[in-house]
Short mmCIF file of C-alpha atoms and ligand atoms in Angstrom, two decimals:
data_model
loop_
_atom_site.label_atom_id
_atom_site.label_comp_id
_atom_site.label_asym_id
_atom_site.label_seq_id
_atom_site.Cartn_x
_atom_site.Cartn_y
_atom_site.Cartn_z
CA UNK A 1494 -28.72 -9.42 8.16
CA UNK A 1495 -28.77 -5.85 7.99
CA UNK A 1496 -29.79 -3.67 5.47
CA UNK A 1497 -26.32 -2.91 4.47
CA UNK A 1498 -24.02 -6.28 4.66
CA UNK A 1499 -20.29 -6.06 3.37
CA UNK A 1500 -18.00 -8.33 1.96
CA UNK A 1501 -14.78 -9.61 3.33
CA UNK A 1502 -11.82 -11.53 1.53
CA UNK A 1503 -8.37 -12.79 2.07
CA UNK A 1504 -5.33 -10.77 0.74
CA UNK A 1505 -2.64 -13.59 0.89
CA UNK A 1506 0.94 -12.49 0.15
CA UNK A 1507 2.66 -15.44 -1.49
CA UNK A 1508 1.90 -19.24 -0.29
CA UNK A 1509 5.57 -19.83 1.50
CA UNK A 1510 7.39 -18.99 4.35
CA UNK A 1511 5.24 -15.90 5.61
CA UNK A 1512 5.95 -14.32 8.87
CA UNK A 1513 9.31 -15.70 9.76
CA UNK A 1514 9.83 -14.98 12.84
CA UNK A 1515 6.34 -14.45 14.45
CA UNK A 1516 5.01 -16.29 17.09
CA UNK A 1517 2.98 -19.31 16.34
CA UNK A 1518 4.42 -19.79 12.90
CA UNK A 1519 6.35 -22.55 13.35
CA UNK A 1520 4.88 -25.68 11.19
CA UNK A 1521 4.81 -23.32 8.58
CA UNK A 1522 9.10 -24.07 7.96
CA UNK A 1523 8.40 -27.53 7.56
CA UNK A 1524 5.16 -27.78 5.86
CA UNK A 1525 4.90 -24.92 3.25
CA UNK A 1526 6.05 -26.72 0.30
CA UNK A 1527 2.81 -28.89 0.95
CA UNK A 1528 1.08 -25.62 1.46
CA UNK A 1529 -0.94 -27.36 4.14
CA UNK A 1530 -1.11 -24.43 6.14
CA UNK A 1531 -2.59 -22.15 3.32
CA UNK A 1532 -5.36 -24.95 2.40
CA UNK A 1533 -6.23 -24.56 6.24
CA UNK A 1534 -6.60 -20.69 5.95
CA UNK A 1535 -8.89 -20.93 2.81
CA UNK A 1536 -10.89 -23.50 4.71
CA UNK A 1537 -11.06 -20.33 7.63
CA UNK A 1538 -12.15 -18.25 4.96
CA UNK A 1539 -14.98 -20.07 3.41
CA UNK A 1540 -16.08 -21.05 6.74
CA UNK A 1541 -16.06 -17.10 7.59
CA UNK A 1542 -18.05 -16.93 4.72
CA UNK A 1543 -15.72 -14.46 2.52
CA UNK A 1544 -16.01 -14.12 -0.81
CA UNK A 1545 -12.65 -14.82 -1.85
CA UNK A 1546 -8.83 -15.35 -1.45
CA UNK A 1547 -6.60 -12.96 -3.27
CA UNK A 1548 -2.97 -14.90 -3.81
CA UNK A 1549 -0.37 -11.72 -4.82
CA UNK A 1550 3.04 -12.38 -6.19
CA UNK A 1551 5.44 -11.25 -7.73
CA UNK A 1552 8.25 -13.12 -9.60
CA UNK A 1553 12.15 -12.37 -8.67
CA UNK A 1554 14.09 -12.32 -5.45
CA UNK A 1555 14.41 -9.17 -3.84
CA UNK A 1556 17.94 -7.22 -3.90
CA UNK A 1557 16.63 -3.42 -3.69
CA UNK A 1558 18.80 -3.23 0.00
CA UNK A 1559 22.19 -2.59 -0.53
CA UNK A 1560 22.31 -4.11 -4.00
CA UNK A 1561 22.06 -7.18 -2.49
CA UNK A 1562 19.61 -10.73 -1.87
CA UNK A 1563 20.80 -10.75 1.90
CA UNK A 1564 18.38 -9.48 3.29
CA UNK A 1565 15.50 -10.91 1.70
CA UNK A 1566 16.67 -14.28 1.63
CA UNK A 1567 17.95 -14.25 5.76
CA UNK A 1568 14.35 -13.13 6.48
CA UNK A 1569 12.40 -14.87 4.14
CA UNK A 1570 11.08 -11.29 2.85
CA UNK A 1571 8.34 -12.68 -0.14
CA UNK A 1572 10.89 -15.34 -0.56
CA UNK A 1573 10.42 -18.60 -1.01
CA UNK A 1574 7.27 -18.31 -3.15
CA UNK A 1575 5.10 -20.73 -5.39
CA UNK A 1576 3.29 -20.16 -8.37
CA UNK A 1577 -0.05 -18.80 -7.38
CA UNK A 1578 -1.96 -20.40 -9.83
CA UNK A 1579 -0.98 -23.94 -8.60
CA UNK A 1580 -1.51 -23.40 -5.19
CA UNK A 1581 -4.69 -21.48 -6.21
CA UNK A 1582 -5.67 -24.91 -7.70
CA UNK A 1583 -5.01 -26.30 -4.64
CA UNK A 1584 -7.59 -24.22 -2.54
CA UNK A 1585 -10.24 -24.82 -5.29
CA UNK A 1586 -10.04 -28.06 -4.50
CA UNK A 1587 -10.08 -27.82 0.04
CA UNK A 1588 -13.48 -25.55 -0.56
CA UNK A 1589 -16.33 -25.39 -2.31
CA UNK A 1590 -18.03 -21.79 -1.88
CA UNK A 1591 -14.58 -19.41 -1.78
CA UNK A 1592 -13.61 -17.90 -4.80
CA UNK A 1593 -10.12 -18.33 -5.90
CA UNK A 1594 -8.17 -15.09 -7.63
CA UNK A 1595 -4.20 -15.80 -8.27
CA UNK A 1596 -1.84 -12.74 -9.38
CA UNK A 1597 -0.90 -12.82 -12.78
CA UNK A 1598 1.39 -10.53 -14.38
CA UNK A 1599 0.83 -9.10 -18.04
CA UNK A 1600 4.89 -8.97 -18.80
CA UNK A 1601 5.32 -12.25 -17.36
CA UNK A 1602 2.37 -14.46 -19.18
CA UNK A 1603 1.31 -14.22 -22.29
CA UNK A 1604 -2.41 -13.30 -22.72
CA UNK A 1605 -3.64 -16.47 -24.32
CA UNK A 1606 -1.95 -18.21 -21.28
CA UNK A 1607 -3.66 -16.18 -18.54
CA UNK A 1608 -6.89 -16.74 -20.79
CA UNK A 1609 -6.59 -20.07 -20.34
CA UNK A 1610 -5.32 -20.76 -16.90
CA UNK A 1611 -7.79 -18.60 -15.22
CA UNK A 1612 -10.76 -20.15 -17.95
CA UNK A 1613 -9.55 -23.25 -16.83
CA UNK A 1614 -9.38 -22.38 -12.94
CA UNK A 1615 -13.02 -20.95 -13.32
CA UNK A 1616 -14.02 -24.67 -14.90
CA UNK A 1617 -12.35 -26.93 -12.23
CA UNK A 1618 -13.68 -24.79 -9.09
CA UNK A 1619 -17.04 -24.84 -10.71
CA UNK A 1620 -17.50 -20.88 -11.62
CA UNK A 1621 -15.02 -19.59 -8.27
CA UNK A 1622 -11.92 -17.79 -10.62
CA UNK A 1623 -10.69 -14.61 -10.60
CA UNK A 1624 -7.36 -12.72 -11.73
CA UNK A 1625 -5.62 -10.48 -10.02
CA UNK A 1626 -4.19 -8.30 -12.97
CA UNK A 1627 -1.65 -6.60 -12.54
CA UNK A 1628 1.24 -5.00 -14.69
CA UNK A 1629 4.48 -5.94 -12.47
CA UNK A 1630 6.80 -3.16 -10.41
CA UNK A 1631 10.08 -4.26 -10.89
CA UNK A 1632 12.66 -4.30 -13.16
CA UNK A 1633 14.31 -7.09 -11.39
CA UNK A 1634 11.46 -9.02 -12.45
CA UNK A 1635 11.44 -7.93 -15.95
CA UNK A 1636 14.84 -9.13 -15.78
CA UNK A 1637 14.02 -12.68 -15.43
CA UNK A 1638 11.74 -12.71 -18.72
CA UNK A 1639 14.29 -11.24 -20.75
CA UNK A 1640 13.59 -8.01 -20.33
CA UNK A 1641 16.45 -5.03 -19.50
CA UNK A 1642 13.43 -3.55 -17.11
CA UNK A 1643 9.70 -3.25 -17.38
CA UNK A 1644 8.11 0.01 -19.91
CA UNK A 1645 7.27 3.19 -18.19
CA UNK A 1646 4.32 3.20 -15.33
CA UNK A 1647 1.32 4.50 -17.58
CA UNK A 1648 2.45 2.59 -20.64
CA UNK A 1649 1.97 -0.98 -18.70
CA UNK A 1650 -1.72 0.33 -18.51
CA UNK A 1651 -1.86 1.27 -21.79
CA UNK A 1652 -0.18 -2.64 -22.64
CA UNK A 1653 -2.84 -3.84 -20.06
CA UNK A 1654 -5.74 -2.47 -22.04
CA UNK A 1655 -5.00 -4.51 -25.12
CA UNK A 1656 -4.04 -7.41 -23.05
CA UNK A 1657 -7.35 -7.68 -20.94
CA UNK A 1658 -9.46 -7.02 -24.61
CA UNK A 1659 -7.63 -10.16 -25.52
CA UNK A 1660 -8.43 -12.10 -22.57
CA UNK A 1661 -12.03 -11.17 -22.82
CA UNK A 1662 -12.26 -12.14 -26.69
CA UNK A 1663 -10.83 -15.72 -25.95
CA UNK A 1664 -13.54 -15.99 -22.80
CA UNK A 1665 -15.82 -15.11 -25.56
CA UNK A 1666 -14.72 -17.20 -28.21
CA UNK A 1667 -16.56 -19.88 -27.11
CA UNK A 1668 -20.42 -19.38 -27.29
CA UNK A 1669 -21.57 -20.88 -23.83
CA UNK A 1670 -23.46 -23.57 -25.55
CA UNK A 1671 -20.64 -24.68 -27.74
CA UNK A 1672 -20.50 -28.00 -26.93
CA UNK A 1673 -22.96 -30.06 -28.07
CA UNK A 1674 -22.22 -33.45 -27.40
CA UNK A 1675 -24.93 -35.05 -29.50
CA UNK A 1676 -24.90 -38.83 -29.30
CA UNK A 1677 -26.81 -38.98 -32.48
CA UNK A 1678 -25.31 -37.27 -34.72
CA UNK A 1679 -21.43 -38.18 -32.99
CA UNK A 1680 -20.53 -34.23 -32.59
CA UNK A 1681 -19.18 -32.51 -29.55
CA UNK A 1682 -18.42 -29.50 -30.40
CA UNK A 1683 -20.61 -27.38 -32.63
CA UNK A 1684 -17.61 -25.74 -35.04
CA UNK A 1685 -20.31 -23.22 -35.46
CA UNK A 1686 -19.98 -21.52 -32.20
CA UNK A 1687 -16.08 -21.17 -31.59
CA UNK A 1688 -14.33 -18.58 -33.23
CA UNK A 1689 -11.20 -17.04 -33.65
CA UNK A 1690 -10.17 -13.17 -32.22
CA UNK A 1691 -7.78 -12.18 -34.78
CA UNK A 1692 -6.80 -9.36 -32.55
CA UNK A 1693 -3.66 -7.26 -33.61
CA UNK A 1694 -3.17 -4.42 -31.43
CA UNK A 1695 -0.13 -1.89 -31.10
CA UNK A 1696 1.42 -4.21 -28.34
CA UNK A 1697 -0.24 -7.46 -28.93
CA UNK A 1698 -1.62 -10.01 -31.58
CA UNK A 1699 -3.69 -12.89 -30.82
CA UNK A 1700 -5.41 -15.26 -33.27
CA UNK A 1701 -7.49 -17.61 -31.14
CA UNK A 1702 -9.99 -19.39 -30.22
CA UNK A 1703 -9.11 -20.77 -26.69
CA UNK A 1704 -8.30 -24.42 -26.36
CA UNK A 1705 -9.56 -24.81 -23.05
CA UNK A 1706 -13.41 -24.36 -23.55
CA UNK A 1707 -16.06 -21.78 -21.80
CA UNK A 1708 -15.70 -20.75 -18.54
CA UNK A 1709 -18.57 -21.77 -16.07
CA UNK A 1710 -18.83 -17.58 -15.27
CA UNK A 1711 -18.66 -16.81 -18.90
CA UNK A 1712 -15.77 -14.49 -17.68
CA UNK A 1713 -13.40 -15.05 -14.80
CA UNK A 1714 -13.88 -12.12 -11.99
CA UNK A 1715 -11.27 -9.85 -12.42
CA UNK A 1716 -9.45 -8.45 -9.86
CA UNK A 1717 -7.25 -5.39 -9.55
CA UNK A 1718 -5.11 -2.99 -7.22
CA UNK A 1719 -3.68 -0.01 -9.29
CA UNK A 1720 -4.44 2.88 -7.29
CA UNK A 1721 -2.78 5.58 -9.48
CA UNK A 1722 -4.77 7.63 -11.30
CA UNK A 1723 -4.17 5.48 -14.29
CA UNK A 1724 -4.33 2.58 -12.45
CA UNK A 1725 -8.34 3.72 -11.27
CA UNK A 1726 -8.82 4.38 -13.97
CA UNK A 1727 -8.26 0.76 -15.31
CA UNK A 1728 -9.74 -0.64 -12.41
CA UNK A 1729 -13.01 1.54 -13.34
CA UNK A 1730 -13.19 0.11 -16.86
CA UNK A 1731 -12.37 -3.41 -15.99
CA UNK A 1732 -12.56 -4.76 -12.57
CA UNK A 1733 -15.55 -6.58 -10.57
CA UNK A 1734 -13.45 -6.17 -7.45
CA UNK A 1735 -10.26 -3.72 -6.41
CA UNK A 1736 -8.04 -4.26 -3.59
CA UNK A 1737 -7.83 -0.48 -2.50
CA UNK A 1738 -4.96 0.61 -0.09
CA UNK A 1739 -5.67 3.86 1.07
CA UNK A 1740 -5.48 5.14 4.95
CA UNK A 1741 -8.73 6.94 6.51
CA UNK A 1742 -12.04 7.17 5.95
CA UNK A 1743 -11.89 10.19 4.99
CA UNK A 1744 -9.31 9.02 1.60
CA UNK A 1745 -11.69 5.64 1.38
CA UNK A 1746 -14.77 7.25 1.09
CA UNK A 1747 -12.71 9.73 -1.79
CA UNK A 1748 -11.57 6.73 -3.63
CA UNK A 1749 -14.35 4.60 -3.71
CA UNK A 1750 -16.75 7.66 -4.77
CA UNK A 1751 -14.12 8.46 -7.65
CA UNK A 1752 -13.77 4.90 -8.60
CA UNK A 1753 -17.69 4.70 -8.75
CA UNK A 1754 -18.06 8.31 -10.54
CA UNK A 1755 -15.67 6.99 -13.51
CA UNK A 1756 -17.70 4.00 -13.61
CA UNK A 1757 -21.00 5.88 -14.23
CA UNK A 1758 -19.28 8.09 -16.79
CA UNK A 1759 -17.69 5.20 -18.53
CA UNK A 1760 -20.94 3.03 -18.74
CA UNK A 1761 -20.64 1.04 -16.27
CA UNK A 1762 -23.03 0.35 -12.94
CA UNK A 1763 -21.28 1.30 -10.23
CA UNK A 1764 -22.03 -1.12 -7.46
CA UNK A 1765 -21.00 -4.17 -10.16
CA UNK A 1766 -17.14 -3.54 -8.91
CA UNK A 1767 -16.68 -4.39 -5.15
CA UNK A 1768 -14.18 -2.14 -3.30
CA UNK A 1769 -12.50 -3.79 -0.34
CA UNK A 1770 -10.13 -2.18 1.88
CA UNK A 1771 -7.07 -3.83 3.27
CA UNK A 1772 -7.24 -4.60 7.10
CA UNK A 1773 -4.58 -6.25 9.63
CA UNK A 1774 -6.97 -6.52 12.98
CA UNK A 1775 -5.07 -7.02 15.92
CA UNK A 1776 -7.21 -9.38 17.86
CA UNK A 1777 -7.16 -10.43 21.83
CA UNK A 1778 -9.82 -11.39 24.26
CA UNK A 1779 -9.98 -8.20 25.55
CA UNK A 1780 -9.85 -4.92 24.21
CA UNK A 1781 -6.42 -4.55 26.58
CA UNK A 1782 -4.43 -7.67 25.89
CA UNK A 1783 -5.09 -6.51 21.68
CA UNK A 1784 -4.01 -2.83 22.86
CA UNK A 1785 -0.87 -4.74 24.28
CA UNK A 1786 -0.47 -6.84 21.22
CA UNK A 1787 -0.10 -3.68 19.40
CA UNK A 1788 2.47 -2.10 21.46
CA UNK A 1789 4.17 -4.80 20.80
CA UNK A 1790 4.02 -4.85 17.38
CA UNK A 1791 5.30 -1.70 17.02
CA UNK A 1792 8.07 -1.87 19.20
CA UNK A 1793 9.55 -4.90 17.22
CA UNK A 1794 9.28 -2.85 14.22
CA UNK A 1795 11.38 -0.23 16.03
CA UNK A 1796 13.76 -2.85 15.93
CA UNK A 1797 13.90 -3.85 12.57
CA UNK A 1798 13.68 -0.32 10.67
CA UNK A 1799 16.46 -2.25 7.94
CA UNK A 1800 13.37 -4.71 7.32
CA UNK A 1801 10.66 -2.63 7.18
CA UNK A 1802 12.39 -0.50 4.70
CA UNK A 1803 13.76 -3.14 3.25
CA UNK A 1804 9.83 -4.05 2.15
CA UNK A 1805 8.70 -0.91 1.12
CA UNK A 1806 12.01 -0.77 -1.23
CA UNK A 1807 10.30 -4.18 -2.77
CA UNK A 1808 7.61 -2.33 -3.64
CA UNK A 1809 8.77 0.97 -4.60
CA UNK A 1810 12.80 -0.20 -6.06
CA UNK A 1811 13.92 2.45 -3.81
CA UNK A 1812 17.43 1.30 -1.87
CA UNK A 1813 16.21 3.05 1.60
CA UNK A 1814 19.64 1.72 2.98
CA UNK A 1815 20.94 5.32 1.04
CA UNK A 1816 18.73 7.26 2.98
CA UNK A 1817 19.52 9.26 6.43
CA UNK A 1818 17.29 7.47 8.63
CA UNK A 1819 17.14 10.78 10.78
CA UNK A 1820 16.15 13.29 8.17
CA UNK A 1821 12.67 13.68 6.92
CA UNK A 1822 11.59 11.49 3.91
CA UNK A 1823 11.37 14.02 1.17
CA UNK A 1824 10.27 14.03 -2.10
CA UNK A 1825 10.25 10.34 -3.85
CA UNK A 1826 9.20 8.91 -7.44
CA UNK A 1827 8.76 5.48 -8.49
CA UNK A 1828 8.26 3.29 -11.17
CA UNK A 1829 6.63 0.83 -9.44
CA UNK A 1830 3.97 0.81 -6.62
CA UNK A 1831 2.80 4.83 -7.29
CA UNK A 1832 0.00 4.20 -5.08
CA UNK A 1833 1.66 2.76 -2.26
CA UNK A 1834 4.59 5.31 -2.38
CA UNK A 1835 2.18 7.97 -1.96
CA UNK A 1836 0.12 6.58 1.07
CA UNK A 1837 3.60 6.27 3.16
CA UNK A 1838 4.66 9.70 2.35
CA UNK A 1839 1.34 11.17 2.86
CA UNK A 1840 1.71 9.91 6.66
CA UNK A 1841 5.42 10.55 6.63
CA UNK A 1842 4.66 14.71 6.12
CA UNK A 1843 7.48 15.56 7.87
CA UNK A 1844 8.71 13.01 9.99
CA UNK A 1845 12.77 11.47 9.93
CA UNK A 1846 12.76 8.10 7.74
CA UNK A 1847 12.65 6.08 11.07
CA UNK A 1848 10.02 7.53 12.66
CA UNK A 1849 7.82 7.19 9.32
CA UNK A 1850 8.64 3.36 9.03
CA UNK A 1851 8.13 2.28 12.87
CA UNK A 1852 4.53 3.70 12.75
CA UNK A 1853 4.03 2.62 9.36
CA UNK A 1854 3.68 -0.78 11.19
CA UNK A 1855 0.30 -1.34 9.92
CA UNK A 1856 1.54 -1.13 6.54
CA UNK A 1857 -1.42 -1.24 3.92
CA UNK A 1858 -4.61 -1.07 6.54
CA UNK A 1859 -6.95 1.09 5.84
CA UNK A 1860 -8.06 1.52 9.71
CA UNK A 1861 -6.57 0.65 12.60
CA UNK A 1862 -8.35 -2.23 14.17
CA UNK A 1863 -7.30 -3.43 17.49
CA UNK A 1864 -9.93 -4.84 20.00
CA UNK A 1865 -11.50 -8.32 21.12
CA UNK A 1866 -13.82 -9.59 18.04
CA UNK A 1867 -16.83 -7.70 18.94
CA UNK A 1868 -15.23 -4.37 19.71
CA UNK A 1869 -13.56 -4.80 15.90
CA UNK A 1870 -16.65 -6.06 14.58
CA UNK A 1871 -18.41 -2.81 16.00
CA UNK A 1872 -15.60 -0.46 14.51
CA UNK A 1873 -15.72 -2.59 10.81
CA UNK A 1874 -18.98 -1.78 11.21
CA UNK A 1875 -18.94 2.17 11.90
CA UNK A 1876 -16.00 2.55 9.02
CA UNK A 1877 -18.10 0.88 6.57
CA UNK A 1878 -21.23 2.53 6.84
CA UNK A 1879 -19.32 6.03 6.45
CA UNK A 1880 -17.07 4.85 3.49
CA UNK A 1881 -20.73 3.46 2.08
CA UNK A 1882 -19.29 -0.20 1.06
CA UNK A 1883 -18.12 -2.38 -0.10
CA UNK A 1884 -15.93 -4.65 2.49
CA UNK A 1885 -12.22 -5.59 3.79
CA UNK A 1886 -9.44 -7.78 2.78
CA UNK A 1887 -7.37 -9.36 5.04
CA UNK A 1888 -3.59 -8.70 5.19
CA UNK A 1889 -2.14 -10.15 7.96
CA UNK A 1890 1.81 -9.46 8.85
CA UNK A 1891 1.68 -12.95 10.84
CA UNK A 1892 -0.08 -15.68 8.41
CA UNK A 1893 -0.66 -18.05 10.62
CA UNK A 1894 -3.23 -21.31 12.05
CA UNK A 1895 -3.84 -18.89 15.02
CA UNK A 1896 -4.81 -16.00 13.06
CA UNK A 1897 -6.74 -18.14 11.08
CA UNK A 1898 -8.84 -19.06 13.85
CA UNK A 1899 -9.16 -15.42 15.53
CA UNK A 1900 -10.09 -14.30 12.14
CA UNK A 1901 -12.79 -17.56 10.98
CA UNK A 1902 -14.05 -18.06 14.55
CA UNK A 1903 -13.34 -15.25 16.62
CA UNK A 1904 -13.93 -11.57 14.20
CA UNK A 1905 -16.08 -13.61 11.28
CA UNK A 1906 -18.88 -14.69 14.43
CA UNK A 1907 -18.83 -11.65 15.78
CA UNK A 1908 -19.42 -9.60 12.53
CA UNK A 1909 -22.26 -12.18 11.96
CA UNK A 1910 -23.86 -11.48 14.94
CA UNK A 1911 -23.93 -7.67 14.17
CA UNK A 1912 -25.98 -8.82 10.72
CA UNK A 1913 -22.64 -7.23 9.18
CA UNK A 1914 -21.88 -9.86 6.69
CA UNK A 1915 -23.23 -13.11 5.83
CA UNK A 1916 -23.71 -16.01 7.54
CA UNK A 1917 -24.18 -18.55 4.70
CA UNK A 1918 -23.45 -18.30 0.80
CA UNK A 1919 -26.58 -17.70 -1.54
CA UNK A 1920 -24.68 -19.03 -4.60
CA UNK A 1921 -22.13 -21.05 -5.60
CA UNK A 1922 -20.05 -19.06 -8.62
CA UNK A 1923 -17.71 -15.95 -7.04
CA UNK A 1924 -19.57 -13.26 -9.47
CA UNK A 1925 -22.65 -14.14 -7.89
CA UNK A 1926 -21.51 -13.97 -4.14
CA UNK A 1927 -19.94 -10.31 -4.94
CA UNK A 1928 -22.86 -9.02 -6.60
CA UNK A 1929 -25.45 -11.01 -3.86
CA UNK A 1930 -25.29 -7.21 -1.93
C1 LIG B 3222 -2.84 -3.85 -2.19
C2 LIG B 3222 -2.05 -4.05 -3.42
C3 LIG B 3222 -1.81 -5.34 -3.86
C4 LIG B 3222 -1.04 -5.59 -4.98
N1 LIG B 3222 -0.74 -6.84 -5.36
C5 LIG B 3222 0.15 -7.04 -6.34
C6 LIG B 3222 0.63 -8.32 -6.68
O1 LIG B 3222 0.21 -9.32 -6.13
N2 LIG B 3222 1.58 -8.44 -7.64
C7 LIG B 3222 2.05 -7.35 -8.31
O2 LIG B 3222 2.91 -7.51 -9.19
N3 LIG B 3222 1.58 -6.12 -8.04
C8 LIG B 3222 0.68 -5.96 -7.07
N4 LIG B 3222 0.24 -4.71 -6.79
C9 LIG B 3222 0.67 -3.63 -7.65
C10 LIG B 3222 -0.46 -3.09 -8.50
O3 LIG B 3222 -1.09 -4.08 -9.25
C11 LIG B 3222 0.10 -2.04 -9.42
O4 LIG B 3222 0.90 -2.62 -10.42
C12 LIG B 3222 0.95 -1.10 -8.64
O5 LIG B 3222 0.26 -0.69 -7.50
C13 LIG B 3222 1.30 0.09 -9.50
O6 LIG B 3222 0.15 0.67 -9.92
P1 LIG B 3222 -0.36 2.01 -9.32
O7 LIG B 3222 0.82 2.92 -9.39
O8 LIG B 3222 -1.50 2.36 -10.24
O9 LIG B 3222 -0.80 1.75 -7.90
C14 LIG B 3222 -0.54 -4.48 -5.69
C15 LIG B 3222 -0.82 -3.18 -5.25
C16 LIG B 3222 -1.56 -2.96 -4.13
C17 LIG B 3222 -1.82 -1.56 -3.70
#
């Protein structure tokens, strides 16, 4: 391996019907409830070595287009999805190496729930948990938990930072050697070395101590994606690993040296939180046939501009179906994905609506990768060592077996080969893998 290996990981958007519509997707309309097809593609992933599989979600049916569920619900737009903590179960149990990080919402679950379902992920996959936290984006979410819409962008962080201070007292309120079990004198559980929290915040209260025991990782990894400057900030103060969506090396190198530099000032070492960059590879045998897959790519999204706006509007509660799709974006705000928002208008500049959205076809990536394996491999390769670390994420448009296989045993050989990431896991708890380089 080389001096400088990288992660990789899996950023999996909902277990259900994904890519509707794509080639080679087929089994999935039948079998998804089983979720057969996503146990597969965490097998792929542990046999490509990655460190783990992100599940996102988010909770409500989508109706930002024309005030209405149509669209969503004809194309199977992040609809139908399961709850990612069951299906994140699931995976635990198909692998043995891959960590295991479902999306969990702060207005959604209360924090002694995530405590435990997350504590008790980390004890049935033997140390692999993680959380993805994250503070929800719409109000048609918010909606379904009572709510008339979710509070005000920065004030979800400010929530958030009570609500991960409880989740990290109830880890704690076990002492690791807690239980006991002496035969002799008949006790388990030494009364000792549980405690309660007591925690009463501005948002939150929380008594505790957590039913569900220690966690093997005294502390389930914790994920996050906020890119906003509050949002980093967060991420700097809490997170082992971020999913970062920014475009150019040029921006990742920026936001993994200001995500690093808050660290530092805050306390923290810097290279304990693992960056990794979203990446859809377009994959072929030869660097032609991918360059051809790509064209092709982009000119169905040329014909389904409704769609593709459609999705960003899930993201962003922006109805895009308002918009002249022949004018130039313009100015936008939102409540709800501020990072994202920003990265499509920054490559908008001054392009119509349409024109933004067809070559917005690689959505989230943060380099375009098309090639056969080795010719990706190589250009992983070159990005990384410029951005300095830490690794990629997966986010494929078109979930499938087959990309499952060009990713685990076409790109994950290759990369090998190069001495770019590793070929065999040194440990077995997901903490320990990210932190192994
Ligand atoms: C790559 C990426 C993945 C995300 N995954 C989820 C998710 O699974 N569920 C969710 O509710 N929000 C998700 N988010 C939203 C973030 O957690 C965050 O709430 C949102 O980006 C707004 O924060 P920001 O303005 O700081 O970026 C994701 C964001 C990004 C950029």
């Amino acid at each position: 391996m080389s001096a400088a290996p990288f992660h990789l990981a899996w950023f999996l958007q909902g277990s259900s019907i994904q890519a509707w519509g794509e080639p080679w997707t087929d089994s999935i309309t039948t079998d998804w409830m089983s979720c057969d097809m996503f146990l597969d593609l965490a097998r792929g992933c542990e046999r490509a070595c990655m460190d783990y599989m992100l599940l996102e979600d988010s909770i409500y049916v989508g109706e930002t287009w024309r005030n209405s569920r149509d669209i969503y619900l004809k194309n199977g737009m992040s609809i139908p999805r399961q709850e990612p903590t069951v299906v994140a179960t699931l995976m635990a149990a198909a692998t043995k190496r891959l960590g295991v990080v479902p999306t969990l919402s702060t207005f959604a679950y209360a924090p002694y729930l995530t405590a435990r379902i997350v504590g008790s992920l980390d004890q049935v996959s033997g140390g692999r948990a993680g959380w993805n936290m994250v503070t929800g984006s719409s109000d048609l979410s918010a909606k379904n938990f009572g709510m008339a819409c979710l509070p005000p962008h920065d004030r979800r962080y400010d929530m958030a930072d009570e609500y991960i201070a409880i989740c990290k007292r109830l880890w704690g309120s076990w002492q690791p050697d807690a239980i006991v079990a002496d035969g002799k004198s008949g006790v388990l559980i030494d009364p000792a070395r549980v405690h309660t929290i007591d925690y009463e915040g501005q948002y939150y209260k929380c008594r505790g101590p957590l039913n569900s025991g220690p966690c093997p990782q005294g502390q389930p990894v914790i994920a996050q994606a906020g890119g906003s400057a509050r949002g980093r900030r967060f991420a700097a103060e809490h997170a082992d690993t971020i999913v970062a969506h920014v475009k150019g090396i040029a921006q990742m190198k920026a936001y993994r040296d200001d995500v690093r530099t808050t660290m530092a000032s805050l306390g923290r070492d810097p290279d304990t939180c693992k960056i990794l960059f979203l990446i859809s590879p377009i994959l072929a045998e030869t660097t032609e046939e991918a360059q051809a897959k790509a064209a092709q790519r982009e000119a169905i999204s040329a014909q389904n501009v409704d769609k593709r706006l459609a999705q960003l509007g899930w993201i962003t509660n922006i109805d895009f179906s308002e918009f002249d799709l022949d004018a130039p974006v313009g100015e936008l705000t939102t409540n709800g994905h501020q990072q994202s928002l920003a990265q499509f208008l920054r490559k908008a500049g001054k392009r119509t609506l349409r024109e933004a959205i067809v070559s917005y076809t690689s959505g989230g990536a943060s380099v375009d990768l098309v090639g056969s394996p080795d010719a990706v491999a190589a250009q992983m390769g070159e990005a990384m060592e410029e951005v300095g670390g830490d690794g990629f994420l997966f986010s494929m448009p078109n979930v499938s077996r087959r990309t499952t296989a060009e990713i685990a045993d076409g790109l994950a050989p290759a990369l090998q080969r190069r001495g770019l990431t590793r070929r065999a896991y040194s440990h077995v708890r997901l903490r320990d893998n990210l932190l192994e380089f």
